[in-house]
């Protein structure tokens, strides 16, 4: 058996219940060692499911794996999801109206320039008031050019969706466990396994890979300190109306999902914490506030953590020292330790030079957060910037289907970022038809 491996991976040789029992008995492991093997010591044995399947036994001071191993012939526990057939962990928002977001949020390039200015969204929840500040683009420029290490990371809207799901699953497990107490880590990982099984065919499922949400839940409660901007967002892109959530008719007063997301937020973050609007990078590429960004990092060694099509970003930005740390387009969470290793190799090679190394992340905000938390303490002079989808401002000719914000703001990005010459050169005589077709709203 292997330690510290994803519970969902095909990493164990299948065994029968008796084979597993013999193997576990043969290890002679202490209870602490058995516990340390991880939440799933075998792909067919879920310790929490085993506890729930044996309500007659008090497991408060008894390890379920050792209990099973001492009883040859005992039936393997069922998947957790089979014990919660009616549990709904539905992750999606739903608008009460038939409003088309592309139409509702449409604005001209001139109107979108206001996103370069400082703005604050203030909201109250459970008697406390919070603020999400969008600094002016000049403040970002000054941090980049200071020559010091700097971090921008965020807890994006998808993370709060997953925190809401995790909290709900943990509550259900606590209710069913009764007097059988388990550690918070075991409970958190059990809830993640339950969510993984119930969220099949949704993009949120991958965040519930072994230990990932447990790590993120710890990071959100103990933020990085230093020259750090910490972003929070409950929607995917900036809007002129300054609303907090995805749909115009949603808030914590009339929508359970919004309320539960804010509950999760308030449990993790104190009102005194200084927070940045998590959509700020998109604000700046839509407004043109950072159109000179390539010149700010031209003397730095730069890496992008992103899919293969970012290989052209170095030439498009005219960067002298560019590295692509290539990742899969989707589902990179299981490869996070390998990605971390490759970023460390880049930083080890490029650190100590006159200009600090820059790492731009386009890998999902939650994965970028996980990586940055493990990098910044060791590389405090580096620039670790979660650009996310905002990096697509330089790659708008790629077929980015399904991105509402790109449909809304494509023309604004090209005009305000001064990128018309780039795209005219790429598209040639087809520029005008491409521009119109690329900016068409998705039905």
mmCIF file with all atom_site columns, C-alpha atoms in Angstrom, residues 6-205:
data_model
loop_
_atom_site.group_PDB
_atom_site.id
_atom_site.type_symbol
_atom_site.label_atom_id
_atom_site.label_alt_id
_atom_site.label_comp_id
_atom_site.label_asym_id
_atom_site.label_entity_id
_atom_site.label_seq_id
_atom_site.pdbx_PDB_ins_code
_atom_site.Cartn_x
_atom_site.Cartn_y
_atom_site.Cartn_z
_atom_site.occupancy
_atom_site.B_iso_or_equiv
_atom_site.pdbx_formal_charge
_atom_site.auth_seq_id
_atom_site.auth_comp_id
_atom_site.auth_asym_id
_atom_site.auth_atom_id
_atom_site.pdbx_PDB_model_num
ATOM 1   C CA . UNK A 1 6   ? -5.007  10.493  -4.197  1.00 0.00 ? 6   UNK A CA 1
ATOM 2   C CA . UNK A 1 7   ? -7.915  8.370   -3.043  1.00 0.00 ? 7   UNK A CA 1
ATOM 3   C CA . UNK A 1 8   ? -9.463  8.578   -6.505  1.00 0.00 ? 8   UNK A CA 1
ATOM 4   C CA . UNK A 1 9   ? -6.463  7.412   -8.498  1.00 0.00 ? 9   UNK A CA 1
ATOM 5   C CA . UNK A 1 10  ? -5.994  3.938   -9.946  1.00 0.00 ? 10  UNK A CA 1
ATOM 6   C CA . UNK A 1 11  ? -2.929  3.400   -7.768  1.00 0.00 ? 11  UNK A CA 1
ATOM 7   C CA . UNK A 1 12  ? -3.614  0.227   -5.795  1.00 0.00 ? 12  UNK A CA 1
ATOM 8   C CA . UNK A 1 13  ? -3.695  -3.386  -6.909  1.00 0.00 ? 13  UNK A CA 1
ATOM 9   C CA . UNK A 1 14  ? -7.294  -4.539  -6.289  1.00 0.00 ? 14  UNK A CA 1
ATOM 10  C CA . UNK A 1 15  ? -7.631  -6.988  -3.406  1.00 0.00 ? 15  UNK A CA 1
ATOM 11  C CA . UNK A 1 16  ? -10.479 -8.933  -1.858  1.00 0.00 ? 16  UNK A CA 1
ATOM 12  C CA . UNK A 1 17  ? -11.599 -8.110  1.657   1.00 0.00 ? 17  UNK A CA 1
ATOM 13  C CA . UNK A 1 18  ? -9.705  -11.111 3.068   1.00 0.00 ? 18  UNK A CA 1
ATOM 14  C CA . UNK A 1 19  ? -6.548  -10.150 1.142   1.00 0.00 ? 19  UNK A CA 1
ATOM 15  C CA . UNK A 1 20  ? -6.719  -6.635  2.561   1.00 0.00 ? 20  UNK A CA 1
ATOM 16  C CA . UNK A 1 21  ? -7.315  -7.978  6.051   1.00 0.00 ? 21  UNK A CA 1
ATOM 17  C CA . UNK A 1 22  ? -4.289  -10.280 5.793   1.00 0.00 ? 22  UNK A CA 1
ATOM 18  C CA . UNK A 1 23  ? -2.114  -7.480  4.443   1.00 0.00 ? 23  UNK A CA 1
ATOM 19  C CA . UNK A 1 24  ? -3.125  -5.057  7.153   1.00 0.00 ? 24  UNK A CA 1
ATOM 20  C CA . UNK A 1 25  ? -2.682  -7.679  9.862   1.00 0.00 ? 25  UNK A CA 1
ATOM 21  C CA . UNK A 1 26  ? 0.723   -8.559  8.457   1.00 0.00 ? 26  UNK A CA 1
ATOM 22  C CA . UNK A 1 27  ? 1.921   -4.977  8.664   1.00 0.00 ? 27  UNK A CA 1
ATOM 23  C CA . UNK A 1 28  ? 1.773   -5.004  12.460  1.00 0.00 ? 28  UNK A CA 1
ATOM 24  C CA . UNK A 1 29  ? 1.156   -1.270  12.232  1.00 0.00 ? 29  UNK A CA 1
ATOM 25  C CA . UNK A 1 30  ? 0.334   0.850   15.205  1.00 0.00 ? 30  UNK A CA 1
ATOM 26  C CA . UNK A 1 31  ? -2.987  2.678   15.203  1.00 0.00 ? 31  UNK A CA 1
ATOM 27  C CA . UNK A 1 32  ? -1.175  5.951   14.550  1.00 0.00 ? 32  UNK A CA 1
ATOM 28  C CA . UNK A 1 33  ? 0.647   4.480   11.547  1.00 0.00 ? 33  UNK A CA 1
ATOM 29  C CA . UNK A 1 34  ? -2.541  3.049   10.085  1.00 0.00 ? 34  UNK A CA 1
ATOM 30  C CA . UNK A 1 35  ? -4.202  6.455   10.499  1.00 0.00 ? 35  UNK A CA 1
ATOM 31  C CA . UNK A 1 36  ? -1.262  8.156   8.790   1.00 0.00 ? 36  UNK A CA 1
ATOM 32  C CA . UNK A 1 37  ? -1.648  6.063   5.643   1.00 0.00 ? 37  UNK A CA 1
ATOM 33  C CA . UNK A 1 38  ? -4.302  8.498   4.456   1.00 0.00 ? 38  UNK A CA 1
ATOM 34  C CA . UNK A 1 39  ? -8.079  8.540   4.251   1.00 0.00 ? 39  UNK A CA 1
ATOM 35  C CA . UNK A 1 40  ? -8.320  5.612   1.833   1.00 0.00 ? 40  UNK A CA 1
ATOM 36  C CA . UNK A 1 41  ? -5.798  2.839   2.568   1.00 0.00 ? 41  UNK A CA 1
ATOM 37  C CA . UNK A 1 42  ? -7.417  0.796   -0.204  1.00 0.00 ? 42  UNK A CA 1
ATOM 38  C CA . UNK A 1 43  ? -9.646  1.918   -3.101  1.00 0.00 ? 43  UNK A CA 1
ATOM 39  C CA . UNK A 1 44  ? -12.438 -0.364  -1.861  1.00 0.00 ? 44  UNK A CA 1
ATOM 40  C CA . UNK A 1 45  ? -12.220 0.568   1.813   1.00 0.00 ? 45  UNK A CA 1
ATOM 41  C CA . UNK A 1 46  ? -13.584 3.871   3.049   1.00 0.00 ? 46  UNK A CA 1
ATOM 42  C CA . UNK A 1 47  ? -13.054 4.155   6.838   1.00 0.00 ? 47  UNK A CA 1
ATOM 43  C CA . UNK A 1 48  ? -15.983 6.541   7.353   1.00 0.00 ? 48  UNK A CA 1
ATOM 44  C CA . UNK A 1 49  ? -18.294 4.346   5.314   1.00 0.00 ? 49  UNK A CA 1
ATOM 45  C CA . UNK A 1 50  ? -17.167 1.381   7.425   1.00 0.00 ? 50  UNK A CA 1
ATOM 46  C CA . UNK A 1 51  ? -18.018 3.273   10.626  1.00 0.00 ? 51  UNK A CA 1
ATOM 47  C CA . UNK A 1 52  ? -21.461 4.185   9.295   1.00 0.00 ? 52  UNK A CA 1
ATOM 48  C CA . UNK A 1 53  ? -22.051 0.595   8.190   1.00 0.00 ? 53  UNK A CA 1
ATOM 49  C CA . UNK A 1 54  ? -21.409 -0.650  11.763  1.00 0.00 ? 54  UNK A CA 1
ATOM 50  C CA . UNK A 1 55  ? -23.592 1.575   13.974  1.00 0.00 ? 55  UNK A CA 1
ATOM 51  C CA . UNK A 1 56  ? -23.458 -1.028  16.759  1.00 0.00 ? 56  UNK A CA 1
ATOM 52  C CA . UNK A 1 57  ? -19.735 -0.352  17.312  1.00 0.00 ? 57  UNK A CA 1
ATOM 53  C CA . UNK A 1 58  ? -18.222 2.623   19.116  1.00 0.00 ? 58  UNK A CA 1
ATOM 54  C CA . UNK A 1 59  ? -15.228 3.723   17.042  1.00 0.00 ? 59  UNK A CA 1
ATOM 55  C CA . UNK A 1 60  ? -14.308 6.712   19.228  1.00 0.00 ? 60  UNK A CA 1
ATOM 56  C CA . UNK A 1 61  ? -11.071 4.995   20.284  1.00 0.00 ? 61  UNK A CA 1
ATOM 57  C CA . UNK A 1 62  ? -10.998 2.250   17.669  1.00 0.00 ? 62  UNK A CA 1
ATOM 58  C CA . UNK A 1 63  ? -9.447  2.383   14.228  1.00 0.00 ? 63  UNK A CA 1
ATOM 59  C CA . UNK A 1 64  ? -11.921 1.089   11.594  1.00 0.00 ? 64  UNK A CA 1
ATOM 60  C CA . UNK A 1 65  ? -9.134  -0.394  9.460   1.00 0.00 ? 65  UNK A CA 1
ATOM 61  C CA . UNK A 1 66  ? -7.775  -2.464  12.329  1.00 0.00 ? 66  UNK A CA 1
ATOM 62  C CA . UNK A 1 67  ? -11.326 -3.439  13.307  1.00 0.00 ? 67  UNK A CA 1
ATOM 63  C CA . UNK A 1 68  ? -11.871 -4.737  9.779   1.00 0.00 ? 68  UNK A CA 1
ATOM 64  C CA . UNK A 1 69  ? -8.455  -6.428  9.561   1.00 0.00 ? 69  UNK A CA 1
ATOM 65  C CA . UNK A 1 70  ? -9.126  -8.409  12.747  1.00 0.00 ? 70  UNK A CA 1
ATOM 66  C CA . UNK A 1 71  ? -12.318 -9.921  11.293  1.00 0.00 ? 71  UNK A CA 1
ATOM 67  C CA . UNK A 1 72  ? -11.600 -12.060 8.196   1.00 0.00 ? 72  UNK A CA 1
ATOM 68  C CA . UNK A 1 73  ? -14.636 -12.369 5.952   1.00 0.00 ? 73  UNK A CA 1
ATOM 69  C CA . UNK A 1 74  ? -16.118 -9.039  6.985   1.00 0.00 ? 74  UNK A CA 1
ATOM 70  C CA . UNK A 1 75  ? -17.920 -7.326  4.111   1.00 0.00 ? 75  UNK A CA 1
ATOM 71  C CA . UNK A 1 76  ? -16.205 -4.331  2.560   1.00 0.00 ? 76  UNK A CA 1
ATOM 72  C CA . UNK A 1 77  ? -18.060 -1.056  3.187   1.00 0.00 ? 77  UNK A CA 1
ATOM 73  C CA . UNK A 1 78  ? -20.145 0.471   0.371   1.00 0.00 ? 78  UNK A CA 1
ATOM 74  C CA . UNK A 1 79  ? -19.197 3.790   -1.260  1.00 0.00 ? 79  UNK A CA 1
ATOM 75  C CA . UNK A 1 80  ? -20.139 6.757   0.908   1.00 0.00 ? 80  UNK A CA 1
ATOM 76  C CA . UNK A 1 81  ? -22.513 8.098   -1.714  1.00 0.00 ? 81  UNK A CA 1
ATOM 77  C CA . UNK A 1 82  ? -24.691 4.964   -1.463  1.00 0.00 ? 82  UNK A CA 1
ATOM 78  C CA . UNK A 1 83  ? -25.374 5.844   2.191   1.00 0.00 ? 83  UNK A CA 1
ATOM 79  C CA . UNK A 1 84  ? -26.673 9.328   1.250   1.00 0.00 ? 84  UNK A CA 1
ATOM 80  C CA . UNK A 1 85  ? -29.001 8.644   -1.698  1.00 0.00 ? 85  UNK A CA 1
ATOM 81  C CA . UNK A 1 86  ? -31.055 11.788  -1.203  1.00 0.00 ? 86  UNK A CA 1
ATOM 82  C CA . UNK A 1 87  ? -28.231 14.246  -0.565  1.00 0.00 ? 87  UNK A CA 1
ATOM 83  C CA . UNK A 1 88  ? -28.227 17.138  -3.037  1.00 0.00 ? 88  UNK A CA 1
ATOM 84  C CA . UNK A 1 89  ? -24.883 18.905  -3.422  1.00 0.00 ? 89  UNK A CA 1
ATOM 85  C CA . UNK A 1 90  ? -25.999 20.805  -6.513  1.00 0.00 ? 90  UNK A CA 1
ATOM 86  C CA . UNK A 1 91  ? -23.230 23.331  -7.262  1.00 0.00 ? 91  UNK A CA 1
ATOM 87  C CA . UNK A 1 92  ? -24.867 25.692  -9.721  1.00 0.00 ? 92  UNK A CA 1
ATOM 88  C CA . UNK A 1 93  ? -26.497 29.069  -9.410  1.00 0.00 ? 93  UNK A CA 1
ATOM 89  C CA . UNK A 1 94  ? -29.794 29.566  -11.181 1.00 0.00 ? 94  UNK A CA 1
ATOM 90  C CA . UNK A 1 95  ? -31.255 32.916  -12.097 1.00 0.00 ? 95  UNK A CA 1
ATOM 91  C CA . UNK A 1 96  ? -34.856 33.707  -11.206 1.00 0.00 ? 96  UNK A CA 1
ATOM 92  C CA . UNK A 1 97  ? -35.166 35.775  -14.343 1.00 0.00 ? 97  UNK A CA 1
ATOM 93  C CA . UNK A 1 98  ? -34.498 35.026  -17.980 1.00 0.00 ? 98  UNK A CA 1
ATOM 94  C CA . UNK A 1 99  ? -31.875 37.774  -18.154 1.00 0.00 ? 99  UNK A CA 1
ATOM 95  C CA . UNK A 1 100 ? -29.121 37.290  -20.711 1.00 0.00 ? 100 UNK A CA 1
ATOM 96  C CA . UNK A 1 101 ? -25.844 38.187  -19.000 1.00 0.00 ? 101 UNK A CA 1
ATOM 97  C CA . UNK A 1 102 ? -24.161 39.167  -22.258 1.00 0.00 ? 102 UNK A CA 1
ATOM 98  C CA . UNK A 1 103 ? -26.932 41.707  -22.852 1.00 0.00 ? 103 UNK A CA 1
ATOM 99  C CA . UNK A 1 104 ? -27.306 42.800  -19.237 1.00 0.00 ? 104 UNK A CA 1
ATOM 100 C CA . UNK A 1 105 ? -23.581 43.453  -18.699 1.00 0.00 ? 105 UNK A CA 1
ATOM 101 C CA . UNK A 1 106 ? -22.782 44.848  -22.148 1.00 0.00 ? 106 UNK A CA 1
ATOM 102 C CA . UNK A 1 107 ? -20.802 48.075  -22.173 1.00 0.00 ? 107 UNK A CA 1
ATOM 103 C CA . UNK A 1 108 ? -18.730 50.093  -24.612 1.00 0.00 ? 108 UNK A CA 1
ATOM 104 C CA . UNK A 1 109 ? -14.929 50.265  -24.563 1.00 0.00 ? 109 UNK A CA 1
ATOM 105 C CA . UNK A 1 110 ? -15.227 53.781  -23.189 1.00 0.00 ? 110 UNK A CA 1
ATOM 106 C CA . UNK A 1 111 ? -17.527 52.705  -20.357 1.00 0.00 ? 111 UNK A CA 1
ATOM 107 C CA . UNK A 1 112 ? -15.243 49.814  -19.448 1.00 0.00 ? 112 UNK A CA 1
ATOM 108 C CA . UNK A 1 113 ? -12.287 52.161  -18.856 1.00 0.00 ? 113 UNK A CA 1
ATOM 109 C CA . UNK A 1 114 ? -13.676 52.955  -15.427 1.00 0.00 ? 114 UNK A CA 1
ATOM 110 C CA . UNK A 1 115 ? -12.464 49.510  -14.326 1.00 0.00 ? 115 UNK A CA 1
ATOM 111 C CA . UNK A 1 116 ? -8.909  50.935  -14.265 1.00 0.00 ? 116 UNK A CA 1
ATOM 112 C CA . UNK A 1 117 ? -9.906  53.200  -11.367 1.00 0.00 ? 117 UNK A CA 1
ATOM 113 C CA . UNK A 1 118 ? -10.057 52.375  -7.680  1.00 0.00 ? 118 UNK A CA 1
ATOM 114 C CA . UNK A 1 119 ? -13.400 50.997  -6.535  1.00 0.00 ? 119 UNK A CA 1
ATOM 115 C CA . UNK A 1 120 ? -14.722 49.283  -3.420  1.00 0.00 ? 120 UNK A CA 1
ATOM 116 C CA . UNK A 1 121 ? -17.619 46.862  -3.060  1.00 0.00 ? 121 UNK A CA 1
ATOM 117 C CA . UNK A 1 122 ? -18.989 46.832  0.470   1.00 0.00 ? 122 UNK A CA 1
ATOM 118 C CA . UNK A 1 123 ? -21.412 44.231  1.806   1.00 0.00 ? 123 UNK A CA 1
ATOM 119 C CA . UNK A 1 124 ? -22.761 43.044  5.146   1.00 0.00 ? 124 UNK A CA 1
ATOM 120 C CA . UNK A 1 125 ? -23.320 39.519  6.430   1.00 0.00 ? 125 UNK A CA 1
ATOM 121 C CA . UNK A 1 126 ? -24.285 38.226  9.857   1.00 0.00 ? 126 UNK A CA 1
ATOM 122 C CA . UNK A 1 127 ? -23.887 41.662  11.382  1.00 0.00 ? 127 UNK A CA 1
ATOM 123 C CA . UNK A 1 128 ? -20.400 42.318  9.997   1.00 0.00 ? 128 UNK A CA 1
ATOM 124 C CA . UNK A 1 129 ? -19.299 44.504  7.113   1.00 0.00 ? 129 UNK A CA 1
ATOM 125 C CA . UNK A 1 130 ? -16.712 43.489  4.538   1.00 0.00 ? 130 UNK A CA 1
ATOM 126 C CA . UNK A 1 131 ? -14.988 45.285  1.690   1.00 0.00 ? 131 UNK A CA 1
ATOM 127 C CA . UNK A 1 132 ? -13.515 44.071  -1.591  1.00 0.00 ? 132 UNK A CA 1
ATOM 128 C CA . UNK A 1 133 ? -11.158 46.724  -2.921  1.00 0.00 ? 133 UNK A CA 1
ATOM 129 C CA . UNK A 1 134 ? -10.117 47.082  -6.529  1.00 0.00 ? 134 UNK A CA 1
ATOM 130 C CA . UNK A 1 135 ? -6.881  49.125  -6.508  1.00 0.00 ? 135 UNK A CA 1
ATOM 131 C CA . UNK A 1 136 ? -6.047  51.396  -9.432  1.00 0.00 ? 136 UNK A CA 1
ATOM 132 C CA . UNK A 1 137 ? -3.851  49.800  -12.070 1.00 0.00 ? 137 UNK A CA 1
ATOM 133 C CA . UNK A 1 138 ? -1.024  52.166  -11.115 1.00 0.00 ? 138 UNK A CA 1
ATOM 134 C CA . UNK A 1 139 ? -0.788  50.509  -7.688  1.00 0.00 ? 139 UNK A CA 1
ATOM 135 C CA . UNK A 1 140 ? -0.195  47.159  -9.393  1.00 0.00 ? 140 UNK A CA 1
ATOM 136 C CA . UNK A 1 141 ? 2.454   48.697  -11.661 1.00 0.00 ? 141 UNK A CA 1
ATOM 137 C CA . UNK A 1 142 ? 4.302   50.146  -8.666  1.00 0.00 ? 142 UNK A CA 1
ATOM 138 C CA . UNK A 1 143 ? 4.420   46.721  -6.974  1.00 0.00 ? 143 UNK A CA 1
ATOM 139 C CA . UNK A 1 144 ? 5.774   45.081  -10.111 1.00 0.00 ? 144 UNK A CA 1
ATOM 140 C CA . UNK A 1 145 ? 8.487   47.691  -10.630 1.00 0.00 ? 145 UNK A CA 1
ATOM 141 C CA . UNK A 1 146 ? 9.562   47.883  -6.994  1.00 0.00 ? 146 UNK A CA 1
ATOM 142 C CA . UNK A 1 147 ? 12.106  45.084  -7.421  1.00 0.00 ? 147 UNK A CA 1
ATOM 143 C CA . UNK A 1 148 ? 10.678  43.316  -4.387  1.00 0.00 ? 148 UNK A CA 1
ATOM 144 C CA . UNK A 1 149 ? 8.797   40.060  -4.126  1.00 0.00 ? 149 UNK A CA 1
ATOM 145 C CA . UNK A 1 150 ? 5.045   40.365  -4.584  1.00 0.00 ? 150 UNK A CA 1
ATOM 146 C CA . UNK A 1 151 ? 2.083   37.981  -4.622  1.00 0.00 ? 151 UNK A CA 1
ATOM 147 C CA . UNK A 1 152 ? -1.450  38.188  -5.905  1.00 0.00 ? 152 UNK A CA 1
ATOM 148 C CA . UNK A 1 153 ? -3.589  35.148  -5.179  1.00 0.00 ? 153 UNK A CA 1
ATOM 149 C CA . UNK A 1 154 ? -7.318  34.715  -4.852  1.00 0.00 ? 154 UNK A CA 1
ATOM 150 C CA . UNK A 1 155 ? -10.165 32.631  -3.539  1.00 0.00 ? 155 UNK A CA 1
ATOM 151 C CA . UNK A 1 156 ? -12.414 32.662  -6.637  1.00 0.00 ? 156 UNK A CA 1
ATOM 152 C CA . UNK A 1 157 ? -16.149 32.097  -6.925  1.00 0.00 ? 157 UNK A CA 1
ATOM 153 C CA . UNK A 1 158 ? -15.683 28.387  -7.644  1.00 0.00 ? 158 UNK A CA 1
ATOM 154 C CA . UNK A 1 159 ? -13.805 27.965  -4.370  1.00 0.00 ? 159 UNK A CA 1
ATOM 155 C CA . UNK A 1 160 ? -16.733 29.361  -2.350  1.00 0.00 ? 160 UNK A CA 1
ATOM 156 C CA . UNK A 1 161 ? -19.072 27.027  -4.220  1.00 0.00 ? 161 UNK A CA 1
ATOM 157 C CA . UNK A 1 162 ? -16.879 24.121  -3.126  1.00 0.00 ? 162 UNK A CA 1
ATOM 158 C CA . UNK A 1 163 ? -16.633 25.390  0.456   1.00 0.00 ? 163 UNK A CA 1
ATOM 159 C CA . UNK A 1 164 ? -20.431 25.487  0.591   1.00 0.00 ? 164 UNK A CA 1
ATOM 160 C CA . UNK A 1 165 ? -20.570 21.915  -0.720  1.00 0.00 ? 165 UNK A CA 1
ATOM 161 C CA . UNK A 1 166 ? -17.858 20.760  1.692   1.00 0.00 ? 166 UNK A CA 1
ATOM 162 C CA . UNK A 1 167 ? -19.626 22.319  4.678   1.00 0.00 ? 167 UNK A CA 1
ATOM 163 C CA . UNK A 1 168 ? -22.909 20.684  3.738   1.00 0.00 ? 168 UNK A CA 1
ATOM 164 C CA . UNK A 1 169 ? -21.280 17.270  3.299   1.00 0.00 ? 169 UNK A CA 1
ATOM 165 C CA . UNK A 1 170 ? -19.415 17.611  6.611   1.00 0.00 ? 170 UNK A CA 1
ATOM 166 C CA . UNK A 1 171 ? -22.675 18.483  8.365   1.00 0.00 ? 171 UNK A CA 1
ATOM 167 C CA . UNK A 1 172 ? -24.374 15.397  6.939   1.00 0.00 ? 172 UNK A CA 1
ATOM 168 C CA . UNK A 1 173 ? -21.474 13.179  8.031   1.00 0.00 ? 173 UNK A CA 1
ATOM 169 C CA . UNK A 1 174 ? -21.481 14.616  11.559  1.00 0.00 ? 174 UNK A CA 1
ATOM 170 C CA . UNK A 1 175 ? -25.195 13.952  11.861  1.00 0.00 ? 175 UNK A CA 1
ATOM 171 C CA . UNK A 1 176 ? -24.793 10.334  10.775  1.00 0.00 ? 176 UNK A CA 1
ATOM 172 C CA . UNK A 1 177 ? -21.643 9.625   12.811  1.00 0.00 ? 177 UNK A CA 1
ATOM 173 C CA . UNK A 1 178 ? -23.346 10.538  16.066  1.00 0.00 ? 178 UNK A CA 1
ATOM 174 C CA . UNK A 1 179 ? -21.097 9.696   19.004  1.00 0.00 ? 179 UNK A CA 1
ATOM 175 C CA . UNK A 1 180 ? -18.401 8.222   16.767  1.00 0.00 ? 180 UNK A CA 1
ATOM 176 C CA . UNK A 1 181 ? -15.966 11.114  16.677  1.00 0.00 ? 181 UNK A CA 1
ATOM 177 C CA . UNK A 1 182 ? -13.273 11.523  14.048  1.00 0.00 ? 182 UNK A CA 1
ATOM 178 C CA . UNK A 1 183 ? -10.667 14.251  13.515  1.00 0.00 ? 183 UNK A CA 1
ATOM 179 C CA . UNK A 1 184 ? -11.518 17.339  11.480  1.00 0.00 ? 184 UNK A CA 1
ATOM 180 C CA . UNK A 1 185 ? -9.056  16.210  8.814   1.00 0.00 ? 185 UNK A CA 1
ATOM 181 C CA . UNK A 1 186 ? -10.728 12.795  8.526   1.00 0.00 ? 186 UNK A CA 1
ATOM 182 C CA . UNK A 1 187 ? -14.146 14.443  8.453   1.00 0.00 ? 187 UNK A CA 1
ATOM 183 C CA . UNK A 1 188 ? -13.035 16.968  5.818   1.00 0.00 ? 188 UNK A CA 1
ATOM 184 C CA . UNK A 1 189 ? -11.513 14.292  3.604   1.00 0.00 ? 189 UNK A CA 1
ATOM 185 C CA . UNK A 1 190 ? -14.568 12.081  4.065   1.00 0.00 ? 190 UNK A CA 1
ATOM 186 C CA . UNK A 1 191 ? -16.801 14.966  2.982   1.00 0.00 ? 191 UNK A CA 1
ATOM 187 C CA . UNK A 1 192 ? -14.514 15.515  -0.022  1.00 0.00 ? 192 UNK A CA 1
ATOM 188 C CA . UNK A 1 193 ? -14.872 11.846  -1.014  1.00 0.00 ? 193 UNK A CA 1
ATOM 189 C CA . UNK A 1 194 ? -18.637 12.127  -0.694  1.00 0.00 ? 194 UNK A CA 1
ATOM 190 C CA . UNK A 1 195 ? -18.657 15.245  -2.874  1.00 0.00 ? 195 UNK A CA 1
ATOM 191 C CA . UNK A 1 196 ? -16.346 13.577  -5.412  1.00 0.00 ? 196 UNK A CA 1
ATOM 192 C CA . UNK A 1 197 ? -18.771 10.682  -5.791  1.00 0.00 ? 197 UNK A CA 1
ATOM 193 C CA . UNK A 1 198 ? -21.885 12.872  -6.015  1.00 0.00 ? 198 UNK A CA 1
ATOM 194 C CA . UNK A 1 199 ? -20.506 15.558  -8.348  1.00 0.00 ? 199 UNK A CA 1
ATOM 195 C CA . UNK A 1 200 ? -19.662 13.363  -11.304 1.00 0.00 ? 200 UNK A CA 1
ATOM 196 C CA . UNK A 1 201 ? -19.695 15.219  -14.640 1.00 0.00 ? 201 UNK A CA 1
ATOM 197 C CA . UNK A 1 202 ? -19.324 18.652  -13.039 1.00 0.00 ? 202 UNK A CA 1
ATOM 198 C CA . UNK A 1 203 ? -16.217 20.878  -13.261 1.00 0.00 ? 203 UNK A CA 1
ATOM 199 C CA . UNK A 1 204 ? -16.195 21.257  -9.472  1.00 0.00 ? 204 UNK A CA 1
ATOM 200 C CA . UNK A 1 205 ? -15.480 17.590  -8.873  1.00 0.00 ? 205 UNK A CA 1
#
